[in-house]
PDB file of C-alpha atoms in Angstrom:
ATOM      1  CA  CYS A   1     178.766   9.154  94.265  1.00 88.00           C
ATOM      2  CA  ALA A   2     175.877   6.695  93.205  1.00 90.00           C
ATOM      3  CA  ALA A   3     175.071   7.703  97.256  1.00 91.00           C
ATOM      4  CA  LEU A   4     174.451  11.252  95.863  1.00 92.00           C
ATOM      5  CA  ASN A   5     174.164  10.736  92.358  1.00 91.00           C
ATOM      6  CA  ALA A   6     176.853  12.861  91.185  1.00 92.00           C
ATOM      7  CA  GLU A   7     178.351  12.328  88.007  1.00 91.00           C
ATOM      8  CA  SER A   8     182.271  12.184  90.305  1.00 90.00           C
ATOM      9  CA  ALA A   9     183.490  12.056  93.596  1.00 92.00           C
ATOM     10  CA  ALA A  10     186.746  12.710  95.203  1.00 92.00           C
ATOM     11  CA  VAL A  11     188.367  11.556  98.821  1.00 93.00           C
ATOM     12  CA  LEU A  12     191.378  13.404  99.416  1.00 92.00           C
ATOM     13  CA  LEU A  13     193.085  12.259 102.148  1.00 88.00           C
ATOM     14  CA  ASP A  14     196.906  12.285 104.135  1.00 82.00           C
ATOM     15  CA  GLY A  15     198.415  13.179 100.533  1.00 83.00           C
ATOM     16  CA  ARG A  16     196.038  10.365  98.694  1.00 88.00           C
ATOM     17  CA  THR A  17     193.200  10.742  96.454  1.00 89.00           C
ATOM     18  CA  GLY A  18     190.386   8.175  96.327  1.00 89.00           C
ATOM     19  CA  LYS A  19     188.352   9.745  92.780  1.00 89.00           C
ATOM     20  CA  ALA A  20     185.223   7.129  90.830  1.00 89.00           C
ATOM     21  CA  GLY A  21     183.345   7.999  89.108  1.00 85.00           C
ATOM     22  CA  SER A  22     182.704   8.803  85.005  1.00 71.00           C
ATOM     23  CA  SER A  23     183.401  12.482  84.632  1.00 55.00           C
ATOM     24  CA  ARG A  24     186.422  13.776  82.839  1.00 57.00           C
ATOM     25  CA  GLU A  25     186.553  16.683  85.195  1.00 53.00           C
ATOM     26  CA  ASP A  26     189.322  17.555  87.524  1.00 58.00           C
ATOM     27  CA  MET A  27     189.019  16.256  91.501  1.00 55.00           C
ATOM     28  CA  PHE A  28     189.083  19.959  92.657  1.00 59.00           C
ATOM     29  CA  ASP A  29     186.424  21.640  90.200  1.00 75.00           C
ATOM     30  CA  ALA A  30     183.553  20.096  92.909  1.00 85.00           C
ATOM     31  CA  VAL A  31     180.054  21.221  93.811  1.00 91.00           C
ATOM     32  CA  LEU A  32     179.499  19.973  97.002  1.00 92.00           C
ATOM     33  CA  VAL A  33     183.045  19.973  99.409  1.00 93.00           C
ATOM     34  CA  ASP A  34     182.506  18.683 102.629  1.00 94.00           C
ATOM     35  CA  PRO A  35     186.394  18.790 105.219  1.00 94.00           C
ATOM     36  CA  ILE A  36     186.928  15.203 107.266  1.00 93.00           C
ATOM     37  CA  CYS A  37     187.925  15.655 110.869  1.00 92.00           C
ATOM     38  CA  GLU A  38     189.810  13.809 112.779  1.00 88.00           C
ATOM     39  CA  ASP A  39     189.621  14.365 116.853  1.00 81.00           C
ATOM     40  CA  GLU A  40     189.014  18.159 115.716  1.00 83.00           C
ATOM     41  CA  GLN A  41     191.785  17.985 113.250  1.00 88.00           C
ATOM     42  CA  ARG A  42     191.463  18.151 109.793  1.00 90.00           C
ATOM     43  CA  VAL A  43     192.679  15.149 107.557  1.00 91.00           C
ATOM     44  CA  GLY A  44     191.091  15.729 104.350  1.00 92.00           C
ATOM     45  CA  GLN A  45     187.743  16.147 102.396  1.00 93.00           C
ATOM     46  CA  ILE A  46     185.270  14.918 100.284  1.00 94.00           C
ATOM     47  CA  ARG A  47     184.658  16.616  97.185  1.00 93.00           C
ATOM     48  CA  VAL A  48     181.207  15.665  94.833  1.00 93.00           C
ATOM     49  CA  GLY A  49     181.404  17.173  91.194  1.00 91.00           C
ATOM     50  CA  ARG A  50     178.262  18.451  89.114  1.00 90.00           C
ATOM     51  CA  SER A  51     174.432  16.649  89.827  1.00 92.00           C
ATOM     52  CA  ARG A  52     173.737  14.020  87.249  1.00 90.00           C
ATOM     53  CA  VAL A  53     169.659  14.537  88.023  1.00 90.00           C
ATOM     54  CA  GLY A  54     170.220  18.832  87.752  1.00 86.00           C
ATOM     55  CA  GLY A  55     171.206  19.775  91.133  1.00 90.00           C
ATOM     56  CA  PHE A  56     171.394  18.393  94.289  1.00 93.00           C
ATOM     57  CA  THR A  57     168.446  18.756  97.907  1.00 92.00           C
ATOM     58  CA  PRO A  58     169.161  19.942 101.048  1.00 92.00           C
ATOM     59  CA  ALA A  59     169.329  15.980 101.558  1.00 93.00           C
ATOM     60  CA  ASP A  60     172.067  15.288  99.715  1.00 93.00           C
ATOM     61  CA  THR A  61     173.935  17.984 101.757  1.00 93.00           C
ATOM     62  CA  ALA A  62     173.286  16.394 105.555  1.00 94.00           C
ATOM     63  CA  LYS A  63     174.424  12.635 103.140  1.00 94.00           C
ATOM     64  CA  LEU A  64     178.166  14.147 102.441  1.00 94.00           C
ATOM     65  CA  ARG A  65     178.246  15.650 105.958  1.00 94.00           C
ATOM     66  CA  HIS A  66     177.375  12.137 107.172  1.00 94.00           C
ATOM     67  CA  TYR A  67     180.093  10.462 104.667  1.00 94.00           C
ATOM     68  CA  ALA A  68     182.441  12.807 105.560  1.00 93.00           C
ATOM     69  CA  VAL A  69     182.390  12.300 109.693  1.00 93.00           C
ATOM     70  CA  LEU A  70     181.869   8.361 108.085  1.00 92.00           C
ATOM     71  CA  PHE A  71     185.438   9.192 106.788  1.00 91.00           C
ATOM     72  CA  GLY A  72     186.740  10.775 110.143  1.00 90.00           C
ATOM     73  CA  ARG A  73     185.659   8.334 112.701  1.00 90.00           C
ATOM     74  CA  MET A  74     187.315   5.005 110.541  1.00 90.00           C
ATOM     75  CA  THR A  75     190.469   6.821 109.954  1.00 89.00           C
ATOM     76  CA  ALA A  76     190.592   7.524 113.354  1.00 86.00           C
ATOM     77  CA  GLY A  77     189.761   4.096 114.610  1.00 86.00           C
ATOM     78  CA  ALA A  78     192.117   3.019 111.354  1.00 87.00           C
ATOM     79  CA  ARG A  79     195.490   5.257 113.374  1.00 86.00           C
ATOM     80  CA  ARG A  80     194.965   3.563 116.565  1.00 86.00           C
ATOM     81  CA  ALA A  81     194.873   0.433 115.906  1.00 82.00           C
ATOM     82  CA  GLU A  82     198.249   1.266 114.164  1.00 83.00           C
ATOM     83  CA  GLN A  83     200.040   3.191 117.079  1.00 80.00           C
ATOM     84  CA  TRP A  84     198.368  -0.529 119.524  1.00 82.00           C
ATOM     85  CA  ARG A  85     199.856  -2.312 117.119  1.00 78.00           C
ATOM     86  CA  ARG A  86     203.270  -0.517 117.202  1.00 78.00           C
ATOM     87  CA  LEU A  87     203.547  -0.630 121.030  1.00 76.00           C
ATOM     88  CA  ALA A  88     202.545  -3.875 120.885  1.00 79.00           C
ATOM     89  CA  MET A  89     205.727  -4.773 118.150  1.00 82.00           C
ATOM     90  CA  THR A  90     208.751  -1.820 119.772  1.00 92.00           C
ATOM     91  CA  ASP A  91     210.870  -2.710 122.925  1.00 93.00           C
ATOM     92  CA  ASP A  92     209.447  -0.151 125.974  1.00 90.00           C
ATOM     93  CA  LEU A  93     213.081   1.250 126.386  1.00 93.00           C
ATOM     94  CA  THR A  94     215.186   1.376 123.083  1.00 95.00           C
ATOM     95  CA  GLY A  95     212.679   1.714 120.772  1.00 93.00           C
ATOM     96  CA  LEU A  96     214.157  -1.483 118.938  1.00 95.00           C
ATOM     97  CA  ALA A  97     211.706  -3.676 116.762  1.00 95.00           C
ATOM     98  CA  ASN A  98     210.815  -6.767 120.242  1.00 95.00           C
ATOM     99  CA  ARG A  99     210.919  -9.711 120.397  1.00 94.00           C
ATOM    100  CA  ARG A 100     207.601 -10.573 118.871  1.00 93.00           C
ATOM    101  CA  ARG A 101     208.296  -8.168 116.052  1.00 94.00           C
ATOM    102  CA  LEU A 102     211.439  -9.880 114.924  1.00 96.00           C
ATOM    103  CA  PHE A 103     210.629 -13.426 114.904  1.00 96.00           C
ATOM    104  CA  GLU A 104     207.999 -11.424 112.579  1.00 94.00           C
ATOM    105  CA  PHE A 105     209.654 -10.146 110.831  1.00 96.00           C
ATOM    106  CA  LEU A 106     211.938 -12.850 110.706  1.00 96.00           C
ATOM    107  CA  ASP A 107     209.685 -15.576 109.236  1.00 96.00           C
ATOM    108  CA  GLU A 108     208.941 -13.038 106.870  1.00 95.00           C
ATOM    109  CA  LYS A 109     212.296 -13.120 105.222  1.00 95.00           C
ATOM    110  CA  LEU A 110     212.960 -16.573 105.420  1.00 95.00           C
ATOM    111  CA  ALA A 111     209.761 -17.236 103.131  1.00 94.00           C
ATOM    112  CA  LEU A 112     210.956 -14.842 100.697  1.00 92.00           C
ATOM    113  CA  ALA A 113     214.879 -16.341 100.861  1.00 91.00           C
ATOM    114  CA  THR A 114     212.896 -19.540  99.964  1.00 91.00           C
ATOM    115  CA  LYS A 115     211.588 -18.650  97.387  1.00 91.00           C
ATOM    116  CA  ALA A 116     214.483 -16.435  95.601  1.00 87.00           C
ATOM    117  CA  ARG A 117     216.503 -18.596  96.979  1.00 86.00           C
ATOM    118  CA  SER A 118     219.056 -16.329  98.925  1.00 87.00           C
ATOM    119  CA  THR A 119     220.429 -15.451 101.912  1.00 90.00           C
ATOM    120  CA  VAL A 120     219.227 -14.156 105.790  1.00 93.00           C
ATOM    121  CA  THR A 121     222.053 -14.036 108.718  1.00 94.00           C
ATOM    122  CA  VAL A 122     221.475 -13.373 111.419  1.00 96.00           C
ATOM    123  CA  LEU A 123     223.262 -11.735 114.298  1.00 96.00           C
ATOM    124  CA  TYR A 124     222.997 -12.619 117.918  1.00 97.00           C
ATOM    125  CA  PHE A 125     225.453  -9.868 119.968  1.00 97.00           C
ATOM    126  CA  ASP A 126     225.114  -8.559 123.837  1.00 96.00           C
ATOM    127  CA  ILE A 127     227.280  -6.306 125.711  1.00 96.00           C
ATOM    128  CA  ASP A 128     231.018  -7.911 127.132  1.00 96.00           C
ATOM    129  CA  ASP A 129     230.189  -7.239 131.151  1.00 94.00           C
ATOM    130  CA  PHE A 130     227.157  -5.497 130.950  1.00 95.00           C
ATOM    131  CA  LYS A 131     226.033  -6.552 134.345  1.00 94.00           C
ATOM    132  CA  ARG A 132     230.041  -5.223 135.977  1.00 93.00           C
ATOM    133  CA  TYR A 133     228.589  -2.039 134.506  1.00 94.00           C
ATOM    134  CA  ASN A 134     224.739  -1.945 135.571  1.00 91.00           C
ATOM    135  CA  ASP A 135     226.747  -2.205 139.237  1.00 93.00           C
ATOM    136  CA  LYS A 136     228.915   0.170 139.516  1.00 93.00           C
ATOM    137  CA  TYR A 137     227.256   3.160 137.292  1.00 94.00           C
ATOM    138  CA  GLY A 138     223.727   2.512 138.008  1.00 94.00           C
ATOM    139  CA  HIS A 139     220.483   1.239 135.906  1.00 92.00           C
ATOM    140  CA  GLU A 140     220.967   4.719 134.589  1.00 94.00           C
ATOM    141  CA  ALA A 141     223.539   4.725 133.014  1.00 94.00           C
ATOM    142  CA  GLY A 142     222.543   0.511 132.377  1.00 95.00           C
ATOM    143  CA  ASP A 143     219.521   1.539 130.023  1.00 96.00           C
ATOM    144  CA  GLU A 144     221.632   4.489 128.785  1.00 96.00           C
ATOM    145  CA  ILE A 145     223.943   1.642 127.212  1.00 96.00           C
ATOM    146  CA  LEU A 146     221.326  -0.211 126.118  1.00 96.00           C
ATOM    147  CA  ARG A 147     219.868   2.996 124.654  1.00 96.00           C
ATOM    148  CA  ASP A 148     222.513   4.269 122.754  1.00 96.00           C
ATOM    149  CA  ILE A 149     224.185   0.445 121.647  1.00 96.00           C
ATOM    150  CA  GLY A 150     220.589   0.504 119.265  1.00 96.00           C
ATOM    151  CA  HIS A 151     220.497   3.511 118.034  1.00 96.00           C
ATOM    152  CA  LEU A 152     223.972   2.891 116.696  1.00 96.00           C
ATOM    153  CA  PHE A 153     223.957  -0.610 115.206  1.00 95.00           C
ATOM    154  CA  VAL A 154     220.721   1.127 113.414  1.00 95.00           C
ATOM    155  CA  LYS A 155     222.966   3.543 112.092  1.00 94.00           C
ATOM    156  CA  CYS A 156     225.833   1.547 110.829  1.00 93.00           C
ATOM    157  CA  SER A 157     223.493  -1.362 109.082  1.00 90.00           C
ATOM    158  CA  ARG A 158     221.276  -0.727 106.737  1.00 87.00           C
ATOM    159  CA  GLU A 159     217.942   0.437 105.725  1.00 87.00           C
ATOM    160  CA  SER A 160     216.216  -3.692 105.070  1.00 88.00           C
ATOM    161  CA  ASP A 161     217.904  -4.851 107.622  1.00 92.00           C
ATOM    162  CA  MET A 162     216.548  -5.422 111.643  1.00 95.00           C
ATOM    163  CA  VAL A 163     218.345  -4.559 114.421  1.00 97.00           C
ATOM    164  CA  ALA A 164     215.734  -6.269 117.501  1.00 97.00           C
ATOM    165  CA  ARG A 165     216.197  -6.344 121.793  1.00 96.00           C
ATOM    166  CA  TYR A 166     216.221  -9.705 122.259  1.00 96.00           C
ATOM    167  CA  GLY A 167     215.904  -9.405 125.902  1.00 92.00           C
ATOM    168  CA  GLY A 168     218.558  -7.917 128.900  1.00 93.00           C
ATOM    169  CA  ASP A 169     221.505  -6.838 127.110  1.00 96.00           C
ATOM    170  CA  GLU A 170     220.946  -9.139 124.088  1.00 97.00           C
ATOM    171  CA  PHE A 171     220.385  -7.773 120.371  1.00 97.00           C
ATOM    172  CA  VAL A 172     219.279  -9.579 117.393  1.00 97.00           C
ATOM    173  CA  VAL A 173     220.094  -8.302 113.762  1.00 97.00           C
ATOM    174  CA  VAL A 174     218.312  -9.686 110.712  1.00 96.00           C
ATOM    175  CA  PHE A 175     220.307  -9.346 107.692  1.00 94.00           C
ATOM    176  CA  TRP A 176     218.290  -9.579 103.974  1.00 88.00           C
ATOM    177  CA  ASP A 177     219.148  -7.361 100.539  1.00 79.00           C
ATOM    178  CA  PRO A 178     215.218  -7.572  99.047  1.00 71.00           C
ATOM    179  CA  GLY A 179     216.905  -6.420  95.898  1.00 62.00           C
ATOM    180  CA  GLY A 180     219.586  -9.285  95.299  1.00 57.00           C
ATOM    181  CA  PRO A 181     223.372  -8.556  95.925  1.00 49.00           C
ATOM    182  CA  ARG A 182     224.431  -5.406  95.077  1.00 45.00           C
ATOM    183  CA  LEU A 183     227.186  -6.031  93.320  1.00 47.00           C
ATOM    184  CA  LEU A 184     227.522  -8.681  90.498  1.00 46.00           C
ATOM    185  CA  GLY A 185     229.221 -11.665  92.114  1.00 46.00           C
ATOM    186  CA  SER A 186     229.260 -10.334  95.804  1.00 47.00           C
ATOM    187  CA  ARG A 187     227.989 -12.316  98.621  1.00 53.00           C
ATOM    188  CA  HIS A 188     225.233 -11.485 101.243  1.00 57.00           C
ATOM    189  CA  PRO A 189     227.537 -12.385 104.429  1.00 61.00           C
ATOM    190  CA  GLY A 190     230.594 -10.437 103.220  1.00 66.00           C
ATOM    191  CA  ALA A 191     228.182  -7.462 103.041  1.00 79.00           C
ATOM    192  CA  VAL A 192     227.471  -8.031 106.798  1.00 87.00           C
ATOM    193  CA  LEU A 193     230.836  -8.225 107.785  1.00 88.00           C
ATOM    194  CA  ASP A 194     231.495  -4.853 106.968  1.00 89.00           C
ATOM    195  CA  VAL A 195     228.621  -3.731 109.216  1.00 91.00           C
ATOM    196  CA  VAL A 196     229.912  -5.264 111.731  1.00 91.00           C
ATOM    197  CA  LYS A 197     232.935  -3.641 111.645  1.00 92.00           C
ATOM    198  CA  ARG A 198     231.368  -0.334 111.319  1.00 93.00           C
ATOM    199  CA  PHE A 199     229.495  -0.525 114.505  1.00 94.00           C
ATOM    200  CA  ARG A 200     232.820  -2.144 116.398  1.00 93.00           C
ATOM    201  CA  GLU A 201     234.471   1.079 114.781  1.00 94.00           C
ATOM    202  CA  THR A 202     231.547   3.565 115.912  1.00 95.00           C
ATOM    203  CA  LEU A 203     230.991   2.032 119.449  1.00 94.00           C
ATOM    204  CA  ARG A 204     235.063   2.489 119.661  1.00 93.00           C
ATOM    205  CA  LYS A 205     234.596   6.091 120.038  1.00 95.00           C
ATOM    206  CA  HIS A 206     230.859   6.201 120.870  1.00 95.00           C
ATOM    207  CA  THR A 207     230.751   8.335 124.506  1.00 94.00           C
ATOM    208  CA  PHE A 208     228.475   7.197 127.337  1.00 94.00           C
ATOM    209  CA  SER A 209     228.093  10.363 128.816  1.00 91.00           C
ATOM    210  CA  ARG A 210     227.211   8.134 132.498  1.00 91.00           C
ATOM    211  CA  LEU A 211     230.747   5.728 132.636  1.00 92.00           C
ATOM    212  CA  GLY A 212     233.107   8.612 133.900  1.00 88.00           C
ATOM    213  CA  LEU A 213     236.228   7.085 132.598  1.00 87.00           C
ATOM    214  CA  GLU A 214     235.078   4.262 131.588  1.00 88.00           C
ATOM    215  CA  ALA A 215     232.554   7.067 128.821  1.00 90.00           C
ATOM    216  CA  THR A 216     234.745   6.063 125.965  1.00 92.00           C
ATOM    217  CA  GLY A 217     236.227   3.267 124.063  1.00 90.00           C
ATOM    218  CA  CYS A 218     235.989   0.797 126.580  1.00 92.00           C
ATOM    219  CA  LEU A 219     232.623  -0.952 126.210  1.00 93.00           C
ATOM    220  CA  THR A 220     233.012  -3.695 124.205  1.00 94.00           C
ATOM    221  CA  ILE A 221     230.541  -6.458 122.542  1.00 95.00           C
ATOM    222  CA  SER A 222     230.466 -10.017 121.731  1.00 96.00           C
ATOM    223  CA  GLY A 223     228.425 -11.954 118.484  1.00 95.00           C
ATOM    224  CA  GLY A 224     227.844 -15.115 116.242  1.00 95.00           C
ATOM    225  CA  ILE A 225     226.741 -15.050 113.293  1.00 95.00           C
ATOM    226  CA  ALA A 226     224.409 -17.682 111.040  1.00 94.00           C
ATOM    227  CA  HIS A 227     223.175 -17.882 107.685  1.00 93.00           C
ATOM    228  CA  PHE A 228     219.715 -19.063 105.786  1.00 92.00           C
ATOM    229  CA  PRO A 229     220.256 -21.657 105.000  1.00 90.00           C
ATOM    230  CA  TRP A 230     223.068 -23.173 105.008  1.00 90.00           C
ATOM    231  CA  ASP A 231     223.521 -22.861 109.052  1.00 92.00           C
ATOM    232  CA  ALA A 232     219.231 -23.048 109.685  1.00 92.00           C
ATOM    233  CA  HIS A 233     216.325 -23.521 108.255  1.00 91.00           C
ATOM    234  CA  THR A 234     213.692 -21.588 110.923  1.00 95.00           C
ATOM    235  CA  ALA A 235     213.471 -18.696 112.458  1.00 96.00           C
ATOM    236  CA  MET A 236     214.574 -20.223 115.502  1.00 96.00           C
ATOM    237  CA  GLU A 237     216.622 -22.585 114.245  1.00 96.00           C
ATOM    238  CA  LEU A 238     218.768 -20.116 113.032  1.00 96.00           C
ATOM    239  CA  ILE A 239     218.710 -17.387 116.174  1.00 96.00           C
ATOM    240  CA  GLU A 240     219.436 -20.612 118.469  1.00 96.00           C
ATOM    241  CA  THR A 241     223.012 -21.577 116.107  1.00 96.00           C
ATOM    242  CA  ALA A 242     223.262 -17.549 116.506  1.00 96.00           C
ATOM    243  CA  ASP A 243     223.265 -17.543 120.054  1.00 96.00           C
ATOM    244  CA  HIS A 244     225.407 -21.005 120.546  1.00 96.00           C
ATOM    245  CA  ALA A 245     228.136 -19.117 118.345  1.00 95.00           C
ATOM    246  CA  LEU A 246     228.006 -15.576 120.256  1.00 96.00           C
ATOM    247  CA  LEU A 247     228.803 -18.921 123.552  1.00 95.00           C
ATOM    248  CA  GLN A 248     231.269 -19.649 121.427  1.00 94.00           C
ATOM    249  CA  ALA A 249     232.938 -15.781 121.115  1.00 94.00           C
ATOM    250  CA  LYS A 250     232.254 -15.686 124.898  1.00 95.00           C
ATOM    251  CA  ALA A 251     234.514 -18.020 125.790  1.00 94.00           C
ATOM    252  CA  ALA A 252     237.186 -17.432 123.391  1.00 93.00           C
ATOM    253  CA  GLY A 253     237.579 -14.258 125.595  1.00 93.00           C
ATOM    254  CA  LYS A 254     235.366 -11.937 124.154  1.00 93.00           C
ATOM    255  CA  ASN A 255     235.135  -8.380 121.832  1.00 93.00           C
ATOM    256  CA  ARG A 256     235.375 -11.102 118.657  1.00 93.00           C
ATOM    257  CA  PHE A 257     232.107 -12.464 116.663  1.00 92.00           C
ATOM    258  CA  TRP A 258     232.218 -16.494 116.236  1.00 93.00           C
ATOM    259  CA  VAL A 259     230.941 -16.675 112.480  1.00 91.00           C
ATOM    260  CA  VAL A 260     229.750 -19.896 112.026  1.00 90.00           C
ATOM    261  CA  GLY A 261     231.265 -22.420 109.611  1.00 78.00           C
ATOM    262  CA  ASP A 262     234.008 -19.864 109.409  1.00 63.00           C
ATOM    263  CA  GLY A 263     235.519 -20.537 112.897  1.00 52.00           C
ATOM    264  CA  ASP A 264     236.788 -16.854 114.862  1.00 48.00           C
TER     265      ASP A 264
END
């Protein structure tokens, strides 16, 4: 706007608009327009209103083109950076959050929960006898199990929660309530158990295409559940506490969840 001595200028990009200038004219009543392109695809445009000095020159038009090219390169670079960030935070096999993203997310939510005096719950679970399925049906079947388990839990959980693959056949789910309890007097851990029950029922009915006669209803999981701030104070402590509860669930016979503080 300043460089072209224009009364107003607007940038339209990805459905969003930025505008500068003192003119009240509608941003679509532009005198100069130049497209913003990213990798030869049009992604937006720059629109410039009337000149403050009586008219625009060819030099102004060239300058506008320079800004449009600059915007295109900036957005392309930002998009690539975001793509690399997603790859760095995503598990290759399942498409879920990986361990790096899990700790970043959990640290964020624990900080918010500390300020709000609210609860964060971690579920640490794995697949009972996963090695047997791998050995009997092959690693492709094992990969299918891991992908399906992750996606099923995402479907059964809430938008605010995170499902992450921790490693091997181990998964971690972080439950938190950004808006506080959904019902007056309700406790967060009770809602977590509802999600877990919903997932177990969904898992019982799910068919794993590569498991032959064991395709439906045979696969089970075991898990441990721990709560912040009652059972741990840091992200690592919370995961380790839930992991210890998982070991207790295994020792108690598998196909069950062990809630820290509540016993079996």
